[in-house]
Amino acid sequence: MSNTPIFLQGRGRGQGRGMVQGRERGQVPGHMPSWSHGPARPAQKAGQRGKENQSSVKLAEKRFEAVSAEHQEAVRRLISANEDYESSSEEDEDEDMQNNTDILNSMLETFSGNAGGDPLSDLGRTHDFLLNSFKSTSNVCLICIESIKKNEAIWSCEGCYCLFHIQCIQKWVKDGVYQQTALSEENFPKRDLPWFCPKCRYEYKQSQCPSKYLCFCGKEEDPKFDPWLVPHSCGQTCGRPLKPDCGHECLLLCHPGPCPPCPKTIKVTCYCGKQSPQIKRCGTREWSCGQHCAKPLHCGHHKCKVPCHKGECPSCPEVSSQSCQCGGQKSVRPCASPKWQCTRVCGKNLSCGVHICEVVCHPSGLQHDCPRAGERMCPCGKTKVSLPCTEDVPTCGDTCGKMLECEQHECTQRCHAGPCGMCRQMSLKTCRCSLRKKEVPCCKEYLCETKCTKIKDCGKHPCKRKCCDGNCPPCEQQCNKALGCRNHKCSSRCHTGPCYPCPLVVDIRCFCNSTSITVPCGRERVTKPPRCSVPCKIPPDCHHPFRQRHRCHFGMCPPCRQICDKALPGCSHACPFMCHSAVLTKIQEKVQRAGPWEPKPKAKLETIEHPCAPCTVPISVTCLGKHETTHVECSKVGPYSCKRLCGRQLLCGNHICQRECHEVLAVEDKQMAGQNCAKCEEPCTKPRPTDCSHECLQPCHPDDCQPCHQMIRMRCHCKLVLQHIECHQWSSANEKERQKLKACVSRCPKYLSCGHQCMSLCHPGDCPDVGKCNEKSKIRCKCKRKKKDVLCSEVQAGKAALDCDETCKLQWEKQKKIEEDARKCQEEEEKKKHQEELEEYERKMKGRKRKPRKQKSVEETVPAWKKYGKIVIPAVLTVVLGLFVYYLLAI
């Protein structure tokens, strides 16, 4: 087999296509053979023309081979040049498959050296980010929905670590801030609007908008792609502080995603400090020993019984008998809240000895000083008075002078008890929004009717508060946006950004409520109910006392698969079939629709109790006619017919009973028919006499048949009369008697050869005495003027003849003369007509004639026969012919 590729094994430019229309094999396209150029040459000898053809073909083949070699060489050069190139995607995939393991090992050298054990199991989420970074199609920019290549500038979010093209994220920030600024520039001109990550909505400030392409750790700007490093990585140690903050730094090489937990080991104790320090990873330094905490609680009486835990101990769960603050009552209360008050008023005398303490349950160390003892001031506070505690301080009569609530004017009333009234002075006040002024009572605040047009902090709703001072209140409207669960609406006040996820959870239970699972609100639509192992408790629908054991489920229970076992009616057997007391059946209502536009009625599913099937136990039963004994189903047991013929001999002795198998009464013999057997109604089937085609009219009988009196219809010999003859007469007669019976009494209607009717009566065969016809026949002379009656037999024999006389001859000559005159007259008429036509033709040929001069007309006398000959002659001929015809008819 040749090593040359198939696409190089062709011939010239038409590689492998064979002959092309209009070209011969071996002819190069664009080059005609040498013998095809120039005008046509005169014919040459056959030998010379053959030599020239051979030379031109050889020349064309050489040219074809040269061009073909050039083409094949060009194809070889193209193939060799393309062998060094491969697609970028294949190259990336091959490099990823070969270098992934080496790159991961090189990144984990420092990490595994400090951690020990399997480093991949300790990487956590970082391992997934590392694997995804090696794949060329795993990282997709969510803004432009395109793959992020390994040599493109990217930006990574600090919250979700999702990668974006740096140009896309810059455009995202610019578009988002521009829209918000355009909406709120008038209301919040100095507001620093944040921007958010497109994926996780992590909030950033305007100053944090990315402007440079940095590696993951942020140490190198515009990192170059290195096939032996993670894409977009600088290859240096990450060095970022680990979270939670333990004081150590990340030891991995510059990597995507979050930093893994701290791999360093330290010695730490448990939460309660009872166990000895153990060596733990720094990322999982906090651990519990599982023993009781046993730290003293705040009550001071009990110790913590919770297993070793983090943080402060919970409140004391114990109860104890504790006294109230006044010590008058005791109650059993939680040990964590020892201070409580009873409802009893103190009631002790104050220091004055007149008044009593009205405080409810207070500590016993509280002093009981009377508040009305010592010097007291008058209501306006200008005069001091020393009076007993039983007397009230009187007013001093001076002006009150207290500052009113407006804090601008003083009270002008006399010293008085109780609060001062409202300020009634008029003052010019500016409204709260500083747009209008008006004189109003000082005690009243002046508010104009102008509504604020600024946007509230939610950035959606306008303030619309009358006379707003610029500090618009926060938006109090409810958000009411549909949450992600699609069950509830956001109950928070109106806010910017996305709503928080629904905090509720839903319990999904099985049908019997024995098993349940808790899922976030909204997931109940797509979450299947838990699989319950408790047996189904739904009572059975059928007649059985219990269902077959199956697990708890939703919907209808499976159909009962137990044996029915009901007692069948009419027998002692039980129903052996599957339970059919509650069968789910599809029922389609048949409702007459008004037209095809109305929908078809829907089918309904109903539980229907089907009756038990008939008993099928086989039982031996003999048929009514006692022909056979067979096994019949129990439900069909009873007198039955085997469907055979009865077969018993009837009284006629010729037939048997044709009824189906039936009960035979009043007979002991098994062969003879009984009273209820069918009576023979068959016709007589005995053989009939020869030539009798009728059946016996009597019913089936044992004796001989009676003579047949049926009438036979047949035509007589002359075929004119329809004869009726009794069948037995015809069948018993011989040939001569049959001829007599068939003949009628009429004359034979046949005609003889002479044309006269046969004189004999109806007879068979040919008519007799054909040459002795005695009928009269007329004969005529030759001119048919004379006639004579003679016997037909003489005419047949040629003995009768009649000759013409002198009168016949004269009449013949006269007739001949009339015919000759008529012929001549007709010839003259034709000549005259031809002459007129000739003159008319000559006149037309000579042209127009001059008008002739007037000449004296000479009157010519025309004879009468010439003037009236055209009319008289035809009339005379007609009369003559009529007389001649009449004469002939009269003879």
PDB file of C-alpha atoms in Angstrom, residues 83 102 131 136 156 203 211-212 254 269 329 334 429 869:
ATOM      1  CA  GLU A  83       2.670  20.407  12.357  1.00  0.00           C
ATOM      2  CA  ASP A 102       3.649  19.766  40.390  1.00  0.00           C
ATOM      3  CA  LEU A 131      -8.366  23.488  41.387  1.00  0.00           C
ATOM      4  CA  SER A 136      -9.418  27.410  31.503  1.00  0.00           C
ATOM      5  CA  SER A 156     -10.927  39.368  43.152  1.00  0.00           C
ATOM      6  CA  GLU A 203     -19.898  46.719  50.246  1.00  0.00           C
ATOM      7  CA  SER A 211      -7.433  50.759  39.323  1.00  0.00           C
ATOM      8  CA  LYS A 212      -4.469  48.361  39.125  1.00  0.00           C
ATOM      9  CA  CYS A 254       0.149  33.622  46.379  1.00  0.00           C
ATOM     10  CA  THR A 269      -5.845  23.776  77.358  1.00  0.00           C
ATOM     11  CA  GLN A 329     -42.241  37.352 102.418  1.00  0.00           C
ATOM     12  CA  PRO A 334     -34.878  30.906  90.127  1.00  0.00           C
ATOM     13  CA  LYS A 429     -41.461  83.269  64.389  1.00  0.00           C
ATOM     14  CA  GLY A 869     -94.623  28.341 -72.301  1.00  0.00           C
TER      15      GLY A 869
END
